[in-house]
Amino acid sequence: MPSTPVTLLGLGAMGRALAAALLADGHPVTVWNRTPGRAADLPGAVVAPALADALAAPGPILACLLDHASVHDTLDPVAADLSGRTLINLTSTTPDEARELAAWAAAHGVAYLDGGIMAVPQMIGAPGASILYSGSAAIFDDHRGLLETFGAAEYFGDDAGLASLYDFALLSGMYLMFAGFAHGAALVGSAGVSATEFAARATPWVRAMAAGFAGHAAFIDSGDYRADTQSLAFNKAALDALVRASRAAGVPLTVLGPVKALLDAQVADGHGGESFARIFEGLRAG
Ligand code: FVH
């Protein structure tokens, strides 16, 4: 693949990982960070003393900053100099924040591609890393090889907010999974079992249970929740017992309580004989 000069703004843990992957792939990389001195582990990178120096370098501008506000803090003062440039923003933002940045970019003559990173820094450039993109299809097509330096690259359409919508949907699952793990660890912890021992059991269990997503999705997408097994009433008995066991062990219901509330609401509405997947109806956007 031909090398592409890239300017990278932001040298936090993720920015440095992205820079390292680009350098390893032979791309000339100019880096800038608000606080100087964060490029020591990036031999070969051109360290720009000021933002204007970084932006004077050719090629797409990659931003990997803390959040939406930090992108504006960085780019608003130089917006007038960005006309005609390409901005690929890998900073985590909400869908609406990504759309706002796309509109801001368009207003300043900047082509904009938004990205949601589905990886931790150690995964960048290795199998398993993926980045979700939306916004300018032309940027994605022109720079696909460059983007695949970081991991699998997937394009979701010209709505700049879509990549982060998928990103945040996946992160919701991740956070609730870790919260569920913490609840279980607290439960077995009440009997002196270590979290390490619990993790060894929880990992294959959660992996096996994840195979059930497709079945739940079929109920949700059809809107037909009639089921012969695993009804809400059946799961209510299990969840009520889980709540009693948690209380007995002194584990608060901070994580489990909202799940029970979702289930109870569906049963109270007369859907006890239908699939557990119906809890989705309590979450569906109105
Ligand atoms: N690290 C991870 O595991 C996750 C994985 C998924 C995606 N995220 C997102 O990536 C963005 C950057 O994350 P990061 O890990 O690099 O974050 P930090 O190490 O905290 O570095 C933050 C950088 O942002 C700069 N910065 C902060 N505020 C401003 C500002 N107002 N103006 C200019 N730059 C700013 C900060 O600079 P400095 O503090 O060193 O001066 C760092 O370069 C993020 O959206 C994650 O959600 C990573």
PDB file of C-alpha atoms in Angstrom, residues 52-284:
ATOM      1  CA  ALA A  52      -0.380  25.338  13.144  1.00  0.00           C
ATOM      2  CA  ASP A  53       2.832  23.382  12.349  1.00  0.00           C
ATOM      3  CA  ALA A  54       0.920  20.107  12.532  1.00  0.00           C
ATOM      4  CA  LEU A  55      -1.773  21.388  10.213  1.00  0.00           C
ATOM      5  CA  ALA A  56       0.822  22.638   7.719  1.00  0.00           C
ATOM      6  CA  ALA A  57       1.756  19.006   7.009  1.00  0.00           C
ATOM      7  CA  PRO A  58      -0.084  17.378   4.084  1.00  0.00           C
ATOM      8  CA  GLY A  59      -2.642  14.564   4.174  1.00  0.00           C
ATOM      9  CA  PRO A  60      -5.686  13.743   6.251  1.00  0.00           C
ATOM     10  CA  ILE A  61      -5.979  15.092   9.784  1.00  0.00           C
ATOM     11  CA  LEU A  62      -6.810  12.439  12.374  1.00  0.00           C
ATOM     12  CA  ALA A  63      -8.198  13.639  15.688  1.00  0.00           C
ATOM     13  CA  CYS A  64      -8.158  11.359  18.724  1.00  0.00           C
ATOM     14  CA  LEU A  65      -8.930  13.656  21.630  1.00  0.00           C
ATOM     15  CA  LEU A  66     -10.808  13.230  24.872  1.00  0.00           C
ATOM     16  CA  ASP A  67     -14.323  14.239  23.850  1.00  0.00           C
ATOM     17  CA  HIS A  68     -16.507  16.438  21.654  1.00  0.00           C
ATOM     18  CA  ALA A  69     -15.606  19.633  23.539  1.00  0.00           C
ATOM     19  CA  SER A  70     -11.878  18.990  23.154  1.00  0.00           C
ATOM     20  CA  VAL A  71     -12.278  18.677  19.367  1.00  0.00           C
ATOM     21  CA  HIS A  72     -13.898  22.117  19.265  1.00  0.00           C
ATOM     22  CA  ASP A  73     -11.348  23.530  21.729  1.00  0.00           C
ATOM     23  CA  THR A  74      -8.608  22.374  19.376  1.00  0.00           C
ATOM     24  CA  LEU A  75     -10.068  23.074  15.949  1.00  0.00           C
ATOM     25  CA  ASP A  76     -12.322  26.125  16.388  1.00  0.00           C
ATOM     26  CA  PRO A  77      -9.393  28.561  16.612  1.00  0.00           C
ATOM     27  CA  VAL A  78      -7.905  27.207  13.339  1.00  0.00           C
ATOM     28  CA  ALA A  79     -11.143  26.526  11.453  1.00  0.00           C
ATOM     29  CA  ALA A  80     -10.409  29.161   8.833  1.00  0.00           C
ATOM     30  CA  ASP A  81      -7.209  27.333   7.838  1.00  0.00           C
ATOM     31  CA  LEU A  82      -8.887  23.953   7.365  1.00  0.00           C
ATOM     32  CA  SER A  83     -10.862  24.584   4.189  1.00  0.00           C
ATOM     33  CA  GLY A  84     -10.226  21.847   1.628  1.00  0.00           C
ATOM     34  CA  ARG A  85      -8.783  19.465   4.212  1.00  0.00           C
ATOM     35  CA  THR A  86      -9.934  16.005   5.304  1.00  0.00           C
ATOM     36  CA  LEU A  87     -10.769  15.400   8.967  1.00  0.00           C
ATOM     37  CA  ILE A  88     -11.136  11.887  10.356  1.00  0.00           C
ATOM     38  CA  ASN A  89     -12.393  12.142  13.922  1.00  0.00           C
ATOM     39  CA  LEU A  90     -11.797   9.074  16.082  1.00  0.00           C
ATOM     40  CA  THR A  91     -12.717  10.863  19.304  1.00  0.00           C
ATOM     41  CA  SER A  92     -15.665   9.226  21.101  1.00  0.00           C
ATOM     42  CA  THR A  93     -18.722  11.449  20.761  1.00  0.00           C
ATOM     43  CA  THR A  94     -22.465  10.927  20.939  1.00  0.00           C
ATOM     44  CA  PRO A  95     -24.274  10.496  17.596  1.00  0.00           C
ATOM     45  CA  ASP A  96     -25.613  14.066  17.759  1.00  0.00           C
ATOM     46  CA  GLU A  97     -22.172  15.406  18.628  1.00  0.00           C
ATOM     47  CA  ALA A  98     -20.745  13.597  15.596  1.00  0.00           C
ATOM     48  CA  ARG A  99     -23.481  15.116  13.412  1.00  0.00           C
ATOM     49  CA  GLU A 100     -22.738  18.545  14.865  1.00  0.00           C
ATOM     50  CA  LEU A 101     -19.052  18.128  14.043  1.00  0.00           C
ATOM     51  CA  ALA A 102     -19.932  17.021  10.508  1.00  0.00           C
ATOM     52  CA  ALA A 103     -22.070  20.148  10.066  1.00  0.00           C
ATOM     53  CA  TRP A 104     -19.302  22.305  11.564  1.00  0.00           C
ATOM     54  CA  ALA A 105     -16.809  20.738   9.162  1.00  0.00           C
ATOM     55  CA  ALA A 106     -19.100  21.270   6.155  1.00  0.00           C
ATOM     56  CA  ALA A 107     -19.562  24.908   7.129  1.00  0.00           C
ATOM     57  CA  HIS A 108     -15.770  25.322   7.017  1.00  0.00           C
ATOM     58  CA  GLY A 109     -15.214  23.435   3.758  1.00  0.00           C
ATOM     59  CA  VAL A 110     -13.791  20.391   5.509  1.00  0.00           C
ATOM     60  CA  ALA A 111     -14.585  16.805   4.441  1.00  0.00           C
ATOM     61  CA  TYR A 112     -15.536  14.776   7.526  1.00  0.00           C
ATOM     62  CA  LEU A 113     -15.469  11.110   8.484  1.00  0.00           C
ATOM     63  CA  ASP A 114     -16.406  10.008  11.996  1.00  0.00           C
ATOM     64  CA  GLY A 115     -15.052   6.868  13.615  1.00  0.00           C
ATOM     65  CA  GLY A 116     -15.921   4.785  16.670  1.00  0.00           C
ATOM     66  CA  ILE A 117     -13.023   2.723  17.949  1.00  0.00           C
ATOM     67  CA  MET A 118     -14.003  -0.770  19.090  1.00  0.00           C
ATOM     68  CA  ALA A 119     -10.674  -1.612  20.708  1.00  0.00           C
ATOM     69  CA  VAL A 120      -8.398  -0.703  23.569  1.00  0.00           C
ATOM     70  CA  PRO A 121      -5.008   0.808  22.721  1.00  0.00           C
ATOM     71  CA  GLN A 122      -3.125  -2.527  23.001  1.00  0.00           C
ATOM     72  CA  MET A 123      -5.395  -4.005  20.311  1.00  0.00           C
ATOM     73  CA  ILE A 124      -4.735  -1.338  17.662  1.00  0.00           C
ATOM     74  CA  GLY A 125      -3.122  -2.872  14.574  1.00  0.00           C
ATOM     75  CA  ALA A 126      -3.758  -6.403  15.838  1.00  0.00           C
ATOM     76  CA  PRO A 127      -6.490  -8.919  14.999  1.00  0.00           C
ATOM     77  CA  GLY A 128      -9.709  -8.179  16.863  1.00  0.00           C
ATOM     78  CA  ALA A 129      -9.527  -4.402  16.580  1.00  0.00           C
ATOM     79  CA  SER A 130     -12.208  -2.718  14.554  1.00  0.00           C
ATOM     80  CA  ILE A 131     -13.240   0.844  13.851  1.00  0.00           C
ATOM     81  CA  LEU A 132     -16.739   1.808  12.710  1.00  0.00           C
ATOM     82  CA  TYR A 133     -17.027   4.753  10.331  1.00  0.00           C
ATOM     83  CA  SER A 134     -19.752   7.028   8.994  1.00  0.00           C
ATOM     84  CA  GLY A 135     -19.828  10.357   7.214  1.00  0.00           C
ATOM     85  CA  SER A 136     -18.000  10.999   3.952  1.00  0.00           C
ATOM     86  CA  ALA A 137     -17.967   7.867   1.780  1.00  0.00           C
ATOM     87  CA  ALA A 138     -15.263   9.457  -0.372  1.00  0.00           C
ATOM     88  CA  ILE A 139     -12.885   9.725   2.583  1.00  0.00           C
ATOM     89  CA  PHE A 140     -13.594   6.139   3.598  1.00  0.00           C
ATOM     90  CA  ASP A 141     -13.012   4.847   0.059  1.00  0.00           C
ATOM     91  CA  ASP A 142      -9.914   6.974  -0.590  1.00  0.00           C
ATOM     92  CA  HIS A 143      -8.258   6.088   2.710  1.00  0.00           C
ATOM     93  CA  ARG A 144      -9.566   2.583   3.364  1.00  0.00           C
ATOM     94  CA  GLY A 145      -6.073   1.044   3.247  1.00  0.00           C
ATOM     95  CA  LEU A 146      -4.798   3.611   5.722  1.00  0.00           C
ATOM     96  CA  LEU A 147      -7.767   3.032   8.045  1.00  0.00           C
ATOM     97  CA  GLU A 148      -7.211  -0.721   7.956  1.00  0.00           C
ATOM     98  CA  THR A 149      -3.797  -0.085   9.516  1.00  0.00           C
ATOM     99  CA  PHE A 150      -5.667   0.178  12.815  1.00  0.00           C
ATOM    100  CA  GLY A 151      -7.934  -2.855  12.401  1.00  0.00           C
ATOM    101  CA  ALA A 152     -11.018  -3.881  10.471  1.00  0.00           C
ATOM    102  CA  ALA A 153     -12.734  -0.848   8.958  1.00  0.00           C
ATOM    103  CA  GLU A 154     -16.479  -0.814   8.361  1.00  0.00           C
ATOM    104  CA  TYR A 155     -18.564   1.994   6.831  1.00  0.00           C
ATOM    105  CA  PHE A 156     -22.161   2.603   7.984  1.00  0.00           C
ATOM    106  CA  GLY A 157     -23.352   5.401   5.703  1.00  0.00           C
ATOM    107  CA  ASP A 158     -23.247   9.139   5.222  1.00  0.00           C
ATOM    108  CA  ASP A 159     -25.045  10.012   8.474  1.00  0.00           C
ATOM    109  CA  ALA A 160     -21.984  10.942  10.549  1.00  0.00           C
ATOM    110  CA  GLY A 161     -23.771   9.894  13.741  1.00  0.00           C
ATOM    111  CA  LEU A 162     -24.281   6.258  12.787  1.00  0.00           C
ATOM    112  CA  ALA A 163     -20.814   4.965  13.664  1.00  0.00           C
ATOM    113  CA  SER A 164     -21.078   6.337  17.167  1.00  0.00           C
ATOM    114  CA  LEU A 165     -24.659   5.032  17.504  1.00  0.00           C
ATOM    115  CA  TYR A 166     -23.355   1.500  16.857  1.00  0.00           C
ATOM    116  CA  ASP A 167     -20.299   2.196  19.025  1.00  0.00           C
ATOM    117  CA  PHE A 168     -22.422   3.326  21.976  1.00  0.00           C
ATOM    118  CA  ALA A 169     -24.909   0.464  21.512  1.00  0.00           C
ATOM    119  CA  LEU A 170     -22.022  -2.013  21.749  1.00  0.00           C
ATOM    120  CA  LEU A 171     -20.535  -0.160  24.714  1.00  0.00           C
ATOM    121  CA  SER A 172     -23.916  -0.338  26.500  1.00  0.00           C
ATOM    122  CA  GLY A 173     -23.740  -4.116  26.254  1.00  0.00           C
ATOM    123  CA  MET A 174     -20.135  -4.089  27.452  1.00  0.00           C
ATOM    124  CA  TYR A 175     -20.781  -1.905  30.504  1.00  0.00           C
ATOM    125  CA  LEU A 176     -23.842  -3.917  31.564  1.00  0.00           C
ATOM    126  CA  MET A 177     -21.893  -7.149  31.080  1.00  0.00           C
ATOM    127  CA  PHE A 178     -19.097  -5.902  33.357  1.00  0.00           C
ATOM    128  CA  ALA A 179     -21.674  -4.625  35.868  1.00  0.00           C
ATOM    129  CA  GLY A 180     -23.299  -8.080  35.829  1.00  0.00           C
ATOM    130  CA  PHE A 181     -19.894  -9.624  36.405  1.00  0.00           C
ATOM    131  CA  ALA A 182     -19.339  -7.291  39.372  1.00  0.00           C
ATOM    132  CA  HIS A 183     -22.719  -8.307  40.846  1.00  0.00           C
ATOM    133  CA  GLY A 184     -21.863 -11.995  40.484  1.00  0.00           C
ATOM    134  CA  ALA A 185     -18.388 -11.460  41.937  1.00  0.00           C
ATOM    135  CA  ALA A 186     -19.949  -9.704  44.937  1.00  0.00           C
ATOM    136  CA  LEU A 187     -22.376 -12.594  45.372  1.00  0.00           C
ATOM    137  CA  VAL A 188     -19.710 -15.323  45.426  1.00  0.00           C
ATOM    138  CA  GLY A 189     -17.398 -12.927  47.265  1.00  0.00           C
ATOM    139  CA  SER A 190     -19.833 -13.055  50.208  1.00  0.00           C
ATOM    140  CA  ALA A 191     -18.748 -16.716  50.569  1.00  0.00           C
ATOM    141  CA  GLY A 192     -15.061 -15.870  50.316  1.00  0.00           C
ATOM    142  CA  VAL A 193     -14.692 -16.846  46.636  1.00  0.00           C
ATOM    143  CA  SER A 194     -12.207 -14.699  44.755  1.00  0.00           C
ATOM    144  CA  ALA A 195     -13.188 -12.668  41.714  1.00  0.00           C
ATOM    145  CA  THR A 196     -10.396 -14.456  39.850  1.00  0.00           C
ATOM    146  CA  GLU A 197     -11.972 -17.843  40.428  1.00  0.00           C
ATOM    147  CA  PHE A 198     -15.366 -16.439  39.488  1.00  0.00           C
ATOM    148  CA  ALA A 199     -13.972 -14.913  36.270  1.00  0.00           C
ATOM    149  CA  ALA A 200     -12.785 -18.336  35.127  1.00  0.00           C
ATOM    150  CA  ARG A 201     -16.366 -19.612  35.387  1.00  0.00           C
ATOM    151  CA  ALA A 202     -18.111 -16.469  34.175  1.00  0.00           C
ATOM    152  CA  THR A 203     -16.162 -16.172  30.928  1.00  0.00           C
ATOM    153  CA  PRO A 204     -17.327 -19.407  29.253  1.00  0.00           C
ATOM    154  CA  TRP A 205     -20.826 -18.942  30.713  1.00  0.00           C
ATOM    155  CA  VAL A 206     -21.283 -15.454  29.279  1.00  0.00           C
ATOM    156  CA  ARG A 207     -19.782 -16.597  25.965  1.00  0.00           C
ATOM    157  CA  ALA A 208     -22.308 -19.444  25.775  1.00  0.00           C
ATOM    158  CA  MET A 209     -25.222 -17.184  26.738  1.00  0.00           C
ATOM    159  CA  ALA A 210     -24.270 -14.633  24.064  1.00  0.00           C
ATOM    160  CA  ALA A 211     -25.250 -17.261  21.509  1.00  0.00           C
ATOM    161  CA  GLY A 212     -28.826 -16.474  22.547  1.00  0.00           C
ATOM    162  CA  PHE A 213     -28.727 -12.922  21.122  1.00  0.00           C
ATOM    163  CA  ALA A 214     -29.887 -14.088  17.700  1.00  0.00           C
ATOM    164  CA  GLY A 215     -32.980 -15.786  19.180  1.00  0.00           C
ATOM    165  CA  HIS A 216     -33.871 -12.662  21.168  1.00  0.00           C
ATOM    166  CA  ALA A 217     -33.334 -10.546  18.063  1.00  0.00           C
ATOM    167  CA  ALA A 218     -35.799 -12.702  16.121  1.00  0.00           C
ATOM    168  CA  PHE A 219     -38.503 -12.058  18.755  1.00  0.00           C
ATOM    169  CA  ILE A 220     -37.729  -8.331  18.835  1.00  0.00           C
ATOM    170  CA  ASP A 221     -37.646  -7.868  15.064  1.00  0.00           C
ATOM    171  CA  SER A 222     -40.875  -9.809  14.498  1.00  0.00           C
ATOM    172  CA  GLY A 223     -42.688  -8.177  17.426  1.00  0.00           C
ATOM    173  CA  ASP A 224     -44.107 -11.647  18.121  1.00  0.00           C
ATOM    174  CA  TYR A 225     -42.980 -12.719  21.585  1.00  0.00           C
ATOM    175  CA  ARG A 226     -45.050 -15.897  21.904  1.00  0.00           C
ATOM    176  CA  ALA A 227     -42.738 -18.594  23.289  1.00  0.00           C
ATOM    177  CA  ASP A 228     -43.015 -22.105  24.645  1.00  0.00           C
ATOM    178  CA  THR A 229     -40.018 -21.833  26.946  1.00  0.00           C
ATOM    179  CA  GLN A 230     -38.116 -19.187  28.915  1.00  0.00           C
ATOM    180  CA  SER A 231     -41.249 -17.104  29.454  1.00  0.00           C
ATOM    181  CA  LEU A 232     -41.234 -13.887  31.456  1.00  0.00           C
ATOM    182  CA  ALA A 233     -43.147 -15.647  34.259  1.00  0.00           C
ATOM    183  CA  PHE A 234     -40.519 -18.414  34.371  1.00  0.00           C
ATOM    184  CA  ASN A 235     -37.724 -15.838  34.467  1.00  0.00           C
ATOM    185  CA  LYS A 236     -39.578 -13.783  37.076  1.00  0.00           C
ATOM    186  CA  ALA A 237     -39.388 -16.688  39.482  1.00  0.00           C
ATOM    187  CA  ALA A 238     -35.656 -16.995  38.816  1.00  0.00           C
ATOM    188  CA  LEU A 239     -35.007 -13.260  39.100  1.00  0.00           C
ATOM    189  CA  ASP A 240     -37.077 -12.948  42.292  1.00  0.00           C
ATOM    190  CA  ALA A 241     -34.969 -15.751  43.792  1.00  0.00           C
ATOM    191  CA  LEU A 242     -31.825 -13.995  42.630  1.00  0.00           C
ATOM    192  CA  VAL A 243     -32.985 -10.823  44.348  1.00  0.00           C
ATOM    193  CA  ARG A 244     -33.649 -12.747  47.589  1.00  0.00           C
ATOM    194  CA  ALA A 245     -30.231 -14.394  47.387  1.00  0.00           C
ATOM    195  CA  SER A 246     -28.541 -11.050  46.758  1.00  0.00           C
ATOM    196  CA  ARG A 247     -30.288  -9.452  49.729  1.00  0.00           C
ATOM    197  CA  ALA A 248     -29.337 -12.408  51.943  1.00  0.00           C
ATOM    198  CA  ALA A 249     -25.717 -12.020  50.868  1.00  0.00           C
ATOM    199  CA  GLY A 250     -25.797  -8.278  51.523  1.00  0.00           C
ATOM    200  CA  VAL A 251     -25.274  -7.416  47.858  1.00  0.00           C
ATOM    201  CA  PRO A 252     -27.179  -4.291  46.843  1.00  0.00           C
ATOM    202  CA  LEU A 253     -29.643  -4.478  43.937  1.00  0.00           C
ATOM    203  CA  THR A 254     -28.107  -1.532  42.085  1.00  0.00           C
ATOM    204  CA  VAL A 255     -27.433  -3.626  38.979  1.00  0.00           C
ATOM    205  CA  LEU A 256     -30.115  -6.288  39.222  1.00  0.00           C
ATOM    206  CA  GLY A 257     -32.962  -4.005  40.349  1.00  0.00           C
ATOM    207  CA  PRO A 258     -33.489  -2.299  36.964  1.00  0.00           C
ATOM    208  CA  VAL A 259     -33.549  -5.695  35.206  1.00  0.00           C
ATOM    209  CA  LYS A 260     -36.204  -6.913  37.636  1.00  0.00           C
ATOM    210  CA  ALA A 261     -38.192  -3.705  37.093  1.00  0.00           C
ATOM    211  CA  LEU A 262     -38.144  -4.245  33.305  1.00  0.00           C
ATOM    212  CA  LEU A 263     -39.356  -7.815  33.696  1.00  0.00           C
ATOM    213  CA  ASP A 264     -41.992  -7.003  36.325  1.00  0.00           C
ATOM    214  CA  ALA A 265     -43.476  -4.261  34.147  1.00  0.00           C
ATOM    215  CA  GLN A 266     -44.039  -6.703  31.266  1.00  0.00           C
ATOM    216  CA  VAL A 267     -45.584  -9.306  33.585  1.00  0.00           C
ATOM    217  CA  ALA A 268     -47.819  -6.638  35.159  1.00  0.00           C
ATOM    218  CA  ASP A 269     -48.974  -5.724  31.654  1.00  0.00           C
ATOM    219  CA  GLY A 270     -50.152  -9.302  31.146  1.00  0.00           C
ATOM    220  CA  HIS A 271     -47.251 -10.685  29.095  1.00  0.00           C
ATOM    221  CA  GLY A 272     -46.016 -13.288  31.598  1.00  0.00           C
ATOM    222  CA  GLY A 273     -46.478 -16.115  29.089  1.00  0.00           C
ATOM    223  CA  GLU A 274     -44.284 -14.454  26.461  1.00  0.00           C
ATOM    224  CA  SER A 275     -40.552 -14.543  25.910  1.00  0.00           C
ATOM    225  CA  PHE A 276     -38.076 -12.822  28.232  1.00  0.00           C
ATOM    226  CA  ALA A 277     -36.939 -10.979  25.081  1.00  0.00           C
ATOM    227  CA  ARG A 278     -40.045  -8.831  25.549  1.00  0.00           C
ATOM    228  CA  ILE A 279     -38.205  -6.686  28.122  1.00  0.00           C
ATOM    229  CA  PHE A 280     -37.031  -4.876  24.966  1.00  0.00           C
ATOM    230  CA  GLU A 281     -40.500  -3.311  24.781  1.00  0.00           C
ATOM    231  CA  GLY A 282     -39.725  -1.463  28.009  1.00  0.00           C
ATOM    232  CA  LEU A 283     -36.627   0.033  26.408  1.00  0.00           C
ATOM    233  CA  ARG A 284     -37.802   0.746  22.872  1.00  0.00           C
TER     234      ARG A 284
END
